[in-house]
PDB file of C-alpha atoms and ligand atoms in Angstrom:
ATOM      1  CA  UNK A   1       3.799  -1.531 -19.464  1.00  0.00           C
ATOM      2  CA  UNK A   2       3.288  -5.028 -18.069  1.00  0.00           C
ATOM      3  CA  UNK A   3       4.403  -6.414 -14.687  1.00  0.00           C
ATOM      4  CA  UNK A   4       7.249  -8.902 -14.313  1.00  0.00           C
ATOM      5  CA  UNK A   5       7.163 -12.095 -12.281  1.00  0.00           C
ATOM      6  CA  UNK A   6      10.070 -10.790 -10.188  1.00  0.00           C
ATOM      7  CA  UNK A   7       8.082  -7.711  -9.240  1.00  0.00           C
ATOM      8  CA  UNK A   8       5.052  -9.743  -8.115  1.00  0.00           C
ATOM      9  CA  UNK A   9       7.234 -12.183  -6.151  1.00  0.00           C
ATOM     10  CA  UNK A  10       8.834  -9.249  -4.293  1.00  0.00           C
ATOM     11  CA  UNK A  11       5.428  -7.845  -3.335  1.00  0.00           C
ATOM     12  CA  UNK A  12       4.242 -11.268  -2.160  1.00  0.00           C
ATOM     13  CA  UNK A  13       7.418 -11.727  -0.092  1.00  0.00           C
ATOM     14  CA  UNK A  14       6.624  -8.514   1.785  1.00  0.00           C
ATOM     15  CA  UNK A  15       3.014  -9.613   2.219  1.00  0.00           C
ATOM     16  CA  UNK A  16       4.171 -12.995   3.574  1.00  0.00           C
ATOM     17  CA  UNK A  17       6.231 -11.232   6.234  1.00  0.00           C
ATOM     18  CA  UNK A  18       3.207  -9.125   7.176  1.00  0.00           C
ATOM     19  CA  UNK A  19       1.079 -12.282   7.533  1.00  0.00           C
ATOM     20  CA  UNK A  20       3.581 -13.953   9.819  1.00  0.00           C
ATOM     21  CA  UNK A  21       4.219 -10.867  11.931  1.00  0.00           C
ATOM     22  CA  UNK A  22       0.519 -10.125  12.378  1.00  0.00           C
ATOM     23  CA  UNK A  23      -0.157 -13.761  13.315  1.00  0.00           C
ATOM     24  CA  UNK A  24       2.179 -13.348  16.284  1.00  0.00           C
ATOM     25  CA  UNK A  25       0.651 -10.090  17.495  1.00  0.00           C
ATOM     26  CA  UNK A  26      -2.821 -11.011  18.779  1.00  0.00           C
ATOM     27  CA  UNK A  27      -4.971 -10.838  15.676  1.00  0.00           C
ATOM     28  CA  UNK A  28      -8.240  -8.915  15.498  1.00  0.00           C
ATOM     29  CA  UNK A  29     -10.840 -11.157  13.869  1.00  0.00           C
ATOM     30  CA  UNK A  30     -14.262 -10.180  12.513  1.00  0.00           C
ATOM     31  CA  UNK A  31     -17.011 -12.587  11.369  1.00  0.00           C
ATOM     32  CA  UNK A  32     -18.465 -12.105   7.869  1.00  0.00           C
ATOM     33  CA  UNK A  33     -20.644 -15.152   8.616  1.00  0.00           C
ATOM     34  CA  UNK A  34     -20.348 -18.280  10.787  1.00  0.00           C
ATOM     35  CA  UNK A  35     -17.547 -19.939   8.808  1.00  0.00           C
ATOM     36  CA  UNK A  36     -16.240 -16.859   7.052  1.00  0.00           C
ATOM     37  CA  UNK A  37     -13.768 -14.691   8.967  1.00  0.00           C
ATOM     38  CA  UNK A  38     -11.763 -11.661   8.078  1.00  0.00           C
ATOM     39  CA  UNK A  39      -8.649 -10.843  10.074  1.00  0.00           C
ATOM     40  CA  UNK A  40      -6.598  -7.656  10.234  1.00  0.00           C
ATOM     41  CA  UNK A  41      -4.048  -9.425   8.047  1.00  0.00           C
ATOM     42  CA  UNK A  42      -6.580 -10.040   5.238  1.00  0.00           C
ATOM     43  CA  UNK A  43      -7.424  -6.341   5.147  1.00  0.00           C
ATOM     44  CA  UNK A  44      -3.867  -5.063   5.548  1.00  0.00           C
ATOM     45  CA  UNK A  45      -2.337  -7.382   2.925  1.00  0.00           C
ATOM     46  CA  UNK A  46      -5.066  -6.641   0.400  1.00  0.00           C
ATOM     47  CA  UNK A  47      -4.559  -2.865   0.858  1.00  0.00           C
ATOM     48  CA  UNK A  48      -0.772  -3.293   0.591  1.00  0.00           C
ATOM     49  CA  UNK A  49      -1.054  -5.302  -2.632  1.00  0.00           C
ATOM     50  CA  UNK A  50      -3.551  -2.979  -4.306  1.00  0.00           C
ATOM     51  CA  UNK A  51      -1.354  -0.041  -3.398  1.00  0.00           C
ATOM     52  CA  UNK A  52       1.696  -1.700  -4.978  1.00  0.00           C
ATOM     53  CA  UNK A  53      -0.260  -2.479  -8.147  1.00  0.00           C
ATOM     54  CA  UNK A  54      -1.698   1.000  -8.463  1.00  0.00           C
ATOM     55  CA  UNK A  55       1.669   2.687  -7.799  1.00  0.00           C
ATOM     56  CA  UNK A  56       3.205   0.845 -10.743  1.00  0.00           C
ATOM     57  CA  UNK A  57       0.123   0.304 -12.937  1.00  0.00           C
ATOM     58  CA  UNK A  58      -2.457   2.973 -12.079  1.00  0.00           C
ATOM     59  CA  UNK A  59      -4.855   2.043 -14.891  1.00  0.00           C
ATOM     60  CA  UNK A  60      -5.128  -1.703 -14.166  1.00  0.00           C
ATOM     61  CA  UNK A  61      -8.310  -3.217 -12.772  1.00  0.00           C
ATOM     62  CA  UNK A  62      -8.221  -5.329  -9.619  1.00  0.00           C
ATOM     63  CA  UNK A  63     -10.552  -8.054  -8.348  1.00  0.00           C
ATOM     64  CA  UNK A  64      -9.788  -8.669  -4.676  1.00  0.00           C
ATOM     65  CA  UNK A  65     -11.630 -10.691  -2.047  1.00  0.00           C
ATOM     66  CA  UNK A  66     -12.186  -8.126   0.693  1.00  0.00           C
ATOM     67  CA  UNK A  67     -12.786  -4.966  -1.340  1.00  0.00           C
ATOM     68  CA  UNK A  68     -14.216  -6.418  -4.564  1.00  0.00           C
ATOM     69  CA  UNK A  69     -13.832  -4.924  -8.005  1.00  0.00           C
ATOM     70  CA  UNK A  70     -11.590  -1.859  -8.500  1.00  0.00           C
ATOM     71  CA  UNK A  71     -12.472  -0.639 -11.960  1.00  0.00           C
ATOM     72  CA  UNK A  72      -9.784   0.084 -14.504  1.00  0.00           C
ATOM     73  CA  UNK A  73      -8.621  -1.088 -17.908  1.00  0.00           C
ATOM     74  CA  UNK A  74     -10.259  -4.532 -18.233  1.00  0.00           C
ATOM     75  CA  UNK A  75      -7.428  -5.688 -20.528  1.00  0.00           C
ATOM     76  CA  UNK A  76      -5.181  -5.730 -17.460  1.00  0.00           C
ATOM     77  CA  UNK A  77      -6.757  -7.471 -14.498  1.00  0.00           C
ATOM     78  CA  UNK A  78      -5.324  -8.566 -11.151  1.00  0.00           C
ATOM     79  CA  UNK A  79      -6.795 -11.212  -8.833  1.00  0.00           C
ATOM     80  CA  UNK A  80      -5.868 -11.039  -5.160  1.00  0.00           C
ATOM     81  CA  UNK A  81      -6.645 -13.358  -2.277  1.00  0.00           C
ATOM     82  CA  UNK A  82      -4.726 -11.720   0.575  1.00  0.00           C
ATOM     83  CA  UNK A  83      -5.065 -14.780   2.833  1.00  0.00           C
ATOM     84  CA  UNK A  84      -6.542 -17.927   1.326  1.00  0.00           C
ATOM     85  CA  UNK A  85      -7.416 -20.244   4.175  1.00  0.00           C
ATOM     86  CA  UNK A  86      -8.283 -17.525   6.694  1.00  0.00           C
ATOM     87  CA  UNK A  87      -9.869 -20.052   9.067  1.00  0.00           C
ATOM     88  CA  UNK A  88      -6.622 -22.043   9.169  1.00  0.00           C
ATOM     89  CA  UNK A  89      -4.635 -18.828   9.601  1.00  0.00           C
ATOM     90  CA  UNK A  90      -6.835 -17.621  12.458  1.00  0.00           C
ATOM     91  CA  UNK A  91      -6.495 -20.988  14.241  1.00  0.00           C
ATOM     92  CA  UNK A  92      -2.721 -21.100  13.813  1.00  0.00           C
ATOM     93  CA  UNK A  93      -2.764 -23.938  11.254  1.00  0.00           C
ATOM     94  CA  UNK A  94       0.079 -23.353   8.800  1.00  0.00           C
ATOM     95  CA  UNK A  95      -2.029 -24.249   5.716  1.00  0.00           C
ATOM     96  CA  UNK A  96      -2.803 -20.837   4.298  1.00  0.00           C
ATOM     97  CA  UNK A  97      -1.526 -18.865   1.345  1.00  0.00           C
ATOM     98  CA  UNK A  98      -1.313 -15.519  -0.390  1.00  0.00           C
ATOM     99  CA  UNK A  99      -2.423 -15.701  -4.006  1.00  0.00           C
ATOM    100  CA  UNK A 100      -1.840 -13.038  -6.661  1.00  0.00           C
ATOM    101  CA  UNK A 101      -2.376 -13.299 -10.417  1.00  0.00           C
ATOM    102  CA  UNK A 102      -2.131 -10.905 -13.346  1.00  0.00           C
ATOM    103  CA  UNK A 103      -4.206 -11.490 -16.505  1.00  0.00           C
ATOM    104  CA  UNK A 104      -3.957  -9.769 -19.879  1.00  0.00           C
ATOM    105  CA  UNK A 105      -7.085  -9.865 -22.083  1.00  0.00           C
ATOM    106  CA  UNK A 106      -8.555 -12.594 -19.900  1.00  0.00           C
ATOM    107  CA  UNK A 107      -5.477 -14.869 -20.008  1.00  0.00           C
ATOM    108  CA  UNK A 108      -3.523 -15.355 -16.780  1.00  0.00           C
ATOM    109  CA  UNK A 109       0.090 -14.353 -17.461  1.00  0.00           C
ATOM    110  CA  UNK A 110       1.665 -14.343 -13.989  1.00  0.00           C
ATOM    111  CA  UNK A 111       0.772 -16.258 -10.854  1.00  0.00           C
ATOM    112  CA  UNK A 112       2.298 -16.385  -7.367  1.00  0.00           C
ATOM    113  CA  UNK A 113       1.062 -18.468  -4.429  1.00  0.00           C
ATOM    114  CA  UNK A 114       3.038 -18.258  -1.206  1.00  0.00           C
ATOM    115  CA  UNK A 115       2.765 -20.397   1.908  1.00  0.00           C
ATOM    116  CA  UNK A 116       4.585 -18.235   4.462  1.00  0.00           C
ATOM    117  CA  UNK A 117       5.002 -20.798   7.296  1.00  0.00           C
ATOM    118  CA  UNK A 118       6.805 -23.242   4.975  1.00  0.00           C
ATOM    119  CA  UNK A 119       8.571 -20.449   3.074  1.00  0.00           C
ATOM    120  CA  UNK A 120       7.249 -21.958  -0.159  1.00  0.00           C
ATOM    121  CA  UNK A 121       6.768 -19.724  -3.192  1.00  0.00           C
ATOM    122  CA  UNK A 122       4.941 -21.302  -6.129  1.00  0.00           C
ATOM    123  CA  UNK A 123       5.321 -19.114  -9.218  1.00  0.00           C
ATOM    124  CA  UNK A 124       4.365 -19.315 -12.890  1.00  0.00           C
ATOM    125  CA  UNK A 125       4.703 -17.300 -16.055  1.00  0.00           C
ATOM    126  CA  UNK A 126       2.653 -18.032 -19.179  1.00  0.00           C
ATOM    127  CA  UNK A 127       4.685 -19.915 -21.786  1.00  0.00           C
ATOM    128  CA  UNK A 128       7.719 -20.197 -19.496  1.00  0.00           C
ATOM    129  CA  UNK A 129       6.886 -22.680 -16.746  1.00  0.00           C
ATOM    130  CA  UNK A 130       6.051 -23.136 -13.076  1.00  0.00           C
ATOM    131  CA  UNK A 131       8.496 -23.130 -10.191  1.00  0.00           C
ATOM    132  CA  UNK A 132       8.677 -23.865  -6.484  1.00  0.00           C
ATOM    133  CA  UNK A 133      11.272 -21.618  -4.831  1.00  0.00           C
ATOM    134  CA  UNK A 134      12.869 -21.103  -8.236  1.00  0.00           C
ATOM    135  CA  UNK A 135      13.061 -24.802  -9.222  1.00  0.00           C
ATOM    136  CA  UNK A 136      10.885 -26.083 -12.101  1.00  0.00           C
ATOM    137  CA  UNK A 137       7.877 -28.186 -11.066  1.00  0.00           C
ATOM    138  CA  UNK A 138       5.550 -30.561 -12.904  1.00  0.00           C
ATOM    139  CA  UNK A 139       2.321 -32.417 -12.152  1.00  0.00           C
ATOM    140  CA  UNK A 140       2.525 -36.020 -10.945  1.00  0.00           C
ATOM    141  CA  UNK A 141       2.918 -38.925 -13.354  1.00  0.00           C
ATOM    142  CA  UNK A 142       0.528 -41.202 -11.485  1.00  0.00           C
ATOM    143  CA  UNK A 143      -1.764 -43.003 -13.944  1.00  0.00           C
ATOM    144  CA  UNK A 144      -4.208 -44.899 -11.752  1.00  0.00           C
ATOM    145  CA  UNK A 145      -6.980 -43.529  -9.536  1.00  0.00           C
ATOM    146  CA  UNK A 146      -6.201 -46.106  -6.884  1.00  0.00           C
ATOM    147  CA  UNK A 147      -2.706 -44.599  -6.517  1.00  0.00           C
ATOM    148  CA  UNK A 148      -4.031 -41.028  -6.396  1.00  0.00           C
ATOM    149  CA  UNK A 149      -4.419 -38.536  -3.568  1.00  0.00           C
ATOM    150  CA  UNK A 150      -6.993 -35.823  -4.193  1.00  0.00           C
ATOM    151  CA  UNK A 151      -7.990 -32.633  -2.398  1.00  0.00           C
ATOM    152  CA  UNK A 152     -11.397 -31.002  -2.243  1.00  0.00           C
ATOM    153  CA  UNK A 153     -13.334 -28.482  -0.160  1.00  0.00           C
ATOM    154  CA  UNK A 154     -16.892 -27.794   0.963  1.00  0.00           C
ATOM    155  CA  UNK A 155     -18.698 -24.452   1.047  1.00  0.00           C
ATOM    156  CA  UNK A 156     -20.612 -23.995   4.255  1.00  0.00           C
ATOM    157  CA  UNK A 157     -23.586 -22.300   2.586  1.00  0.00           C
ATOM    158  CA  UNK A 158     -24.061 -25.294   0.236  1.00  0.00           C
ATOM    159  CA  UNK A 159     -23.976 -28.019   2.890  1.00  0.00           C
ATOM    160  CA  UNK A 160     -27.732 -28.673   2.879  1.00  0.00           C
ATOM    161  CA  UNK A 161     -28.141 -28.405  -0.888  1.00  0.00           C
ATOM    162  CA  UNK A 162     -27.638 -30.834  -3.802  1.00  0.00           C
ATOM    163  CA  UNK A 163     -24.396 -28.957  -4.527  1.00  0.00           C
ATOM    164  CA  UNK A 164     -22.883 -29.775  -1.125  1.00  0.00           C
ATOM    165  CA  UNK A 165     -20.154 -31.875  -2.806  1.00  0.00           C
ATOM    166  CA  UNK A 166     -20.623 -34.620  -0.196  1.00  0.00           C
ATOM    167  CA  UNK A 167     -21.728 -37.228  -2.776  1.00  0.00           C
ATOM    168  CA  UNK A 168     -18.674 -36.509  -4.914  1.00  0.00           C
ATOM    169  CA  UNK A 169     -16.485 -36.843  -1.844  1.00  0.00           C
ATOM    170  CA  UNK A 170     -17.950 -40.214  -0.873  1.00  0.00           C
ATOM    171  CA  UNK A 171     -17.860 -41.605  -4.419  1.00  0.00           C
ATOM    172  CA  UNK A 172     -14.271 -40.527  -5.086  1.00  0.00           C
ATOM    173  CA  UNK A 173     -13.151 -41.711  -1.657  1.00  0.00           C
ATOM    174  CA  UNK A 174     -14.062 -45.220  -2.854  1.00  0.00           C
ATOM    175  CA  UNK A 175     -12.167 -44.824  -6.122  1.00  0.00           C
ATOM    176  CA  UNK A 176      -8.862 -43.264  -5.033  1.00  0.00           C
ATOM    177  CA  UNK A 177      -6.266 -43.743  -2.285  1.00  0.00           C
ATOM    178  CA  UNK A 178      -7.691 -40.857  -0.257  1.00  0.00           C
ATOM    179  CA  UNK A 179      -9.332 -37.441  -0.464  1.00  0.00           C
ATOM    180  CA  UNK A 180      -8.063 -34.616   1.781  1.00  0.00           C
ATOM    181  CA  UNK A 181      -9.630 -31.313   2.739  1.00  0.00           C
ATOM    182  CA  UNK A 182      -6.878 -28.819   3.555  1.00  0.00           C
ATOM    183  CA  UNK A 183      -8.695 -25.466   3.598  1.00  0.00           C
ATOM    184  CA  UNK A 184      -6.790 -23.260   1.153  1.00  0.00           C
ATOM    185  CA  UNK A 185      -7.932 -23.702  -2.441  1.00  0.00           C
ATOM    186  CA  UNK A 186      -4.965 -21.748  -3.845  1.00  0.00           C
ATOM    187  CA  UNK A 187      -2.523 -23.978  -1.977  1.00  0.00           C
ATOM    188  CA  UNK A 188      -4.477 -27.070  -3.072  1.00  0.00           C
ATOM    189  CA  UNK A 189      -3.959 -26.036  -6.697  1.00  0.00           C
ATOM    190  CA  UNK A 190      -0.259 -25.354  -6.079  1.00  0.00           C
ATOM    191  CA  UNK A 191       0.061 -28.875  -4.640  1.00  0.00           C
ATOM    192  CA  UNK A 192      -1.431 -30.339  -7.825  1.00  0.00           C
ATOM    193  CA  UNK A 193       1.030 -28.261  -9.871  1.00  0.00           C
ATOM    194  CA  UNK A 194       4.066 -29.609  -7.999  1.00  0.00           C
ATOM    195  CA  UNK A 195       2.833 -33.219  -8.053  1.00  0.00           C
ATOM    196  CA  UNK A 196       2.220 -33.679  -4.314  1.00  0.00           C
ATOM    197  CA  UNK A 197      -1.339 -34.674  -5.142  1.00  0.00           C
ATOM    198  CA  UNK A 198      -2.931 -35.873  -8.366  1.00  0.00           C
ATOM    199  CA  UNK A 199      -6.048 -33.709  -8.462  1.00  0.00           C
ATOM    200  CA  UNK A 200      -8.321 -31.114  -6.869  1.00  0.00           C
ATOM    201  CA  UNK A 201     -11.940 -30.117  -7.336  1.00  0.00           C
ATOM    202  CA  UNK A 202     -14.273 -27.744  -5.543  1.00  0.00           C
ATOM    203  CA  UNK A 203     -17.645 -26.090  -6.044  1.00  0.00           C
ATOM    204  CA  UNK A 204     -18.474 -22.368  -5.822  1.00  0.00           C
ATOM    205  CA  UNK A 205     -15.020 -20.858  -5.445  1.00  0.00           C
ATOM    206  CA  UNK A 206     -14.169 -17.328  -6.564  1.00  0.00           C
ATOM    207  CA  UNK A 207     -11.779 -16.112  -9.284  1.00  0.00           C
ATOM    208  CA  UNK A 208      -9.252 -14.823  -6.693  1.00  0.00           C
ATOM    209  CA  UNK A 209      -9.045 -18.345  -5.179  1.00  0.00           C
ATOM    210  CA  UNK A 210      -8.076 -19.968  -8.475  1.00  0.00           C
ATOM    211  CA  UNK A 211      -6.480 -17.458 -10.896  1.00  0.00           C
ATOM    212  CA  UNK A 212      -2.830 -18.004  -9.922  1.00  0.00           C
ATOM    213  CA  UNK A 213      -3.314 -21.762  -9.443  1.00  0.00           C
ATOM    214  CA  UNK A 214      -4.785 -22.194 -12.923  1.00  0.00           C
ATOM    215  CA  UNK A 215      -1.608 -20.870 -14.524  1.00  0.00           C
ATOM    216  CA  UNK A 216       0.630 -22.872 -12.179  1.00  0.00           C
ATOM    217  CA  UNK A 217      -1.084 -26.120 -13.144  1.00  0.00           C
ATOM    218  CA  UNK A 218      -1.180 -25.445 -16.885  1.00  0.00           C
ATOM    219  CA  UNK A 219       2.474 -24.452 -16.954  1.00  0.00           C
ATOM    220  CA  UNK A 220       3.288 -27.573 -14.925  1.00  0.00           C
ATOM    221  CA  UNK A 221       1.661 -29.807 -17.569  1.00  0.00           C
ATOM    222  CA  UNK A 222      -1.693 -30.339 -15.851  1.00  0.00           C
ATOM    223  CA  UNK A 223      -5.269 -29.737 -16.982  1.00  0.00           C
ATOM    224  CA  UNK A 224      -7.722 -27.282 -15.395  1.00  0.00           C
ATOM    225  CA  UNK A 225     -11.288 -26.560 -16.431  1.00  0.00           C
ATOM    226  CA  UNK A 226     -14.660 -25.792 -14.959  1.00  0.00           C
ATOM    227  CA  UNK A 227     -16.086 -28.897 -13.319  1.00  0.00           C
ATOM    228  CA  UNK A 228     -18.533 -29.760 -16.092  1.00  0.00           C
ATOM    229  CA  UNK A 229     -17.145 -27.595 -18.879  1.00  0.00           C
ATOM    230  CA  UNK A 230     -19.748 -24.851 -18.257  1.00  0.00           C
ATOM    231  CA  UNK A 231     -19.265 -21.297 -16.944  1.00  0.00           C
ATOM    232  CA  UNK A 232     -15.989 -19.484 -16.435  1.00  0.00           C
ATOM    233  CA  UNK A 233     -12.861 -19.890 -14.350  1.00  0.00           C
ATOM    234  CA  UNK A 234     -12.254 -16.163 -13.899  1.00  0.00           C
ATOM    235  CA  UNK A 235     -15.813 -14.833 -13.516  1.00  0.00           C
ATOM    236  CA  UNK A 236     -18.609 -15.375 -11.030  1.00  0.00           C
ATOM    237  CA  UNK A 237     -18.909 -18.577  -9.030  1.00  0.00           C
ATOM    238  CA  UNK A 238     -16.253 -21.114 -10.061  1.00  0.00           C
ATOM    239  CA  UNK A 239     -16.676 -24.906 -10.050  1.00  0.00           C
ATOM    240  CA  UNK A 240     -13.212 -26.238 -10.816  1.00  0.00           C
ATOM    241  CA  UNK A 241     -11.445 -29.499 -11.629  1.00  0.00           C
ATOM    242  CA  UNK A 242      -7.664 -29.771 -11.923  1.00  0.00           C
ATOM    243  CA  UNK A 243      -5.449 -32.835 -12.262  1.00  0.00           C
ATOM    244  CA  UNK A 244      -2.585 -34.432 -14.101  1.00  0.00           C
ATOM    245  CA  UNK A 245      -3.518 -35.210 -17.726  1.00  0.00           C
ATOM    246  CA  UNK A 246      -4.059 -38.960 -17.200  1.00  0.00           C
ATOM    247  CA  UNK A 247      -6.158 -38.653 -14.056  1.00  0.00           C
ATOM    248  CA  UNK A 248      -8.177 -35.646 -15.260  1.00  0.00           C
ATOM    249  CA  UNK A 249     -10.518 -37.465 -17.703  1.00  0.00           C
ATOM    250  CA  UNK A 250     -11.095 -40.265 -15.164  1.00  0.00           C
ATOM    251  CA  UNK A 251     -12.187 -37.748 -12.533  1.00  0.00           C
ATOM    252  CA  UNK A 252     -14.329 -35.902 -15.042  1.00  0.00           C
ATOM    253  CA  UNK A 253     -16.222 -39.069 -15.955  1.00  0.00           C
ATOM    254  CA  UNK A 254     -16.942 -39.948 -12.316  1.00  0.00           C
ATOM    255  CA  UNK A 255     -18.000 -36.412 -11.400  1.00  0.00           C
ATOM    256  CA  UNK A 256     -20.335 -36.365 -14.435  1.00  0.00           C
ATOM    257  CA  UNK A 257     -21.903 -39.647 -13.307  1.00  0.00           C
ATOM    258  CA  UNK A 258     -22.450 -38.201  -9.832  1.00  0.00           C
ATOM    259  CA  UNK A 259     -24.029 -35.065 -11.250  1.00  0.00           C
ATOM    260  CA  UNK A 260     -26.364 -37.120 -13.427  1.00  0.00           C
ATOM    261  CA  UNK A 261     -27.668 -38.846 -10.275  1.00  0.00           C
ATOM    262  CA  UNK A 262     -28.777 -35.528  -8.742  1.00  0.00           C
ATOM    263  CA  UNK A 263     -31.033 -34.577 -11.703  1.00  0.00           C
TER     264      UNK A 263
HETATM  265  C1  IPD B 301     -11.514 -20.402   1.295  1.00  0.00           C
HETATM  266  C2  IPD B 301     -10.474 -21.463   1.083  1.00  0.00           C
HETATM  267  C3  IPD B 301     -11.056 -22.851   1.287  1.00  0.00           C
HETATM  268  C4  IPD B 301     -12.232 -23.106   0.417  1.00  0.00           C
HETATM  269  C5  IPD B 301     -13.259 -22.014   0.598  1.00  0.00           C
HETATM  270  C6  IPD B 301     -12.647 -20.634   0.355  1.00  0.00           C
HETATM  271  P1  IPD B 301     -10.816 -17.967   2.200  1.00  0.00           P
HETATM  272  O1  IPD B 301     -10.994 -19.110   1.058  1.00  0.00           O
HETATM  273  O2  IPD B 301      -9.940 -21.392  -0.222  1.00  0.00           O
HETATM  274  O3  IPD B 301     -10.122 -23.852   0.971  1.00  0.00           O
HETATM  275  O4  IPD B 301     -12.783 -24.352   0.742  1.00  0.00           O
HETATM  276  O5  IPD B 301     -14.256 -22.263  -0.318  1.00  0.00           O
HETATM  277  O6  IPD B 301     -13.620 -19.634   0.534  1.00  0.00           O
HETATM  278  O7  IPD B 301     -12.198 -17.518   2.570  1.00  0.00           O
HETATM  279  O8  IPD B 301     -10.082 -18.548   3.322  1.00  0.00           O
HETATM  280  O9  IPD B 301     -10.064 -16.917   1.441  1.00  0.00           O
HETATM  281 CA1   CA B 302     -10.026 -17.729  -0.726  1.00  0.00          CA
HETATM  282 CA1   CA B 303      -9.272 -14.880   1.609  1.00  0.00          CA
END
């Protein structure tokens, strides 16, 4: 038996309520490292979601941020980021999300990204489309870089390395209208899918950050791939580029030029 989009949306709705309630109740926060926090809400939502999945689909495998890999039938795999943008969440910034995706034989079939403070639910089903609160969405139709807004992010542990992403940020800041850093990769991808921004790229993300967003963008008519066409989007460390189909190749060319300079 396979899950339905409705089922996943219902679970995420409950999780969104948990996130908002816990935010108001004096959160316990623990440091994984300097810029990497885990709150009670991360742990509680992840446990809630895994429980829901295993109640309905006991054999499925799960890849979740806080508890890692839960082995099961690899043909059915779930990706969970209980709170994406934990730093924002812990500081009371409303830019955070809950991201859940279901993949069958390595292809993402269902994706849900919720932003509880705005009550926005971005959802997608393979072959059927992407929606924001039930209304169909599509990527932007902007054709020129100079008219484009992009989003990116920076991993703290890469800041002093050639993979810091700072050069890409500076170069693209000259080429486009502006580049933002919002702090929730899943939400960034959802914003590309609904056309609020033209593109997003980031280095060294994880599969749970991107799985739902990948489907949202593809079903919304956008393009997503690894940054330089190497590696995987759903395994290991993920370098990702996503954009509308006209802007995508332009970004790819510039990011390739920047990479060539570092070798
Ligand atoms: C983080 C967010 C952020 C990105 C980081 C991620 P987390 O996820 O997606 O936007 O820049 O790389 O680790 O830790 O808040 O789930
Ligand atoms: Ca994350
Ligand atoms: Ca997280």
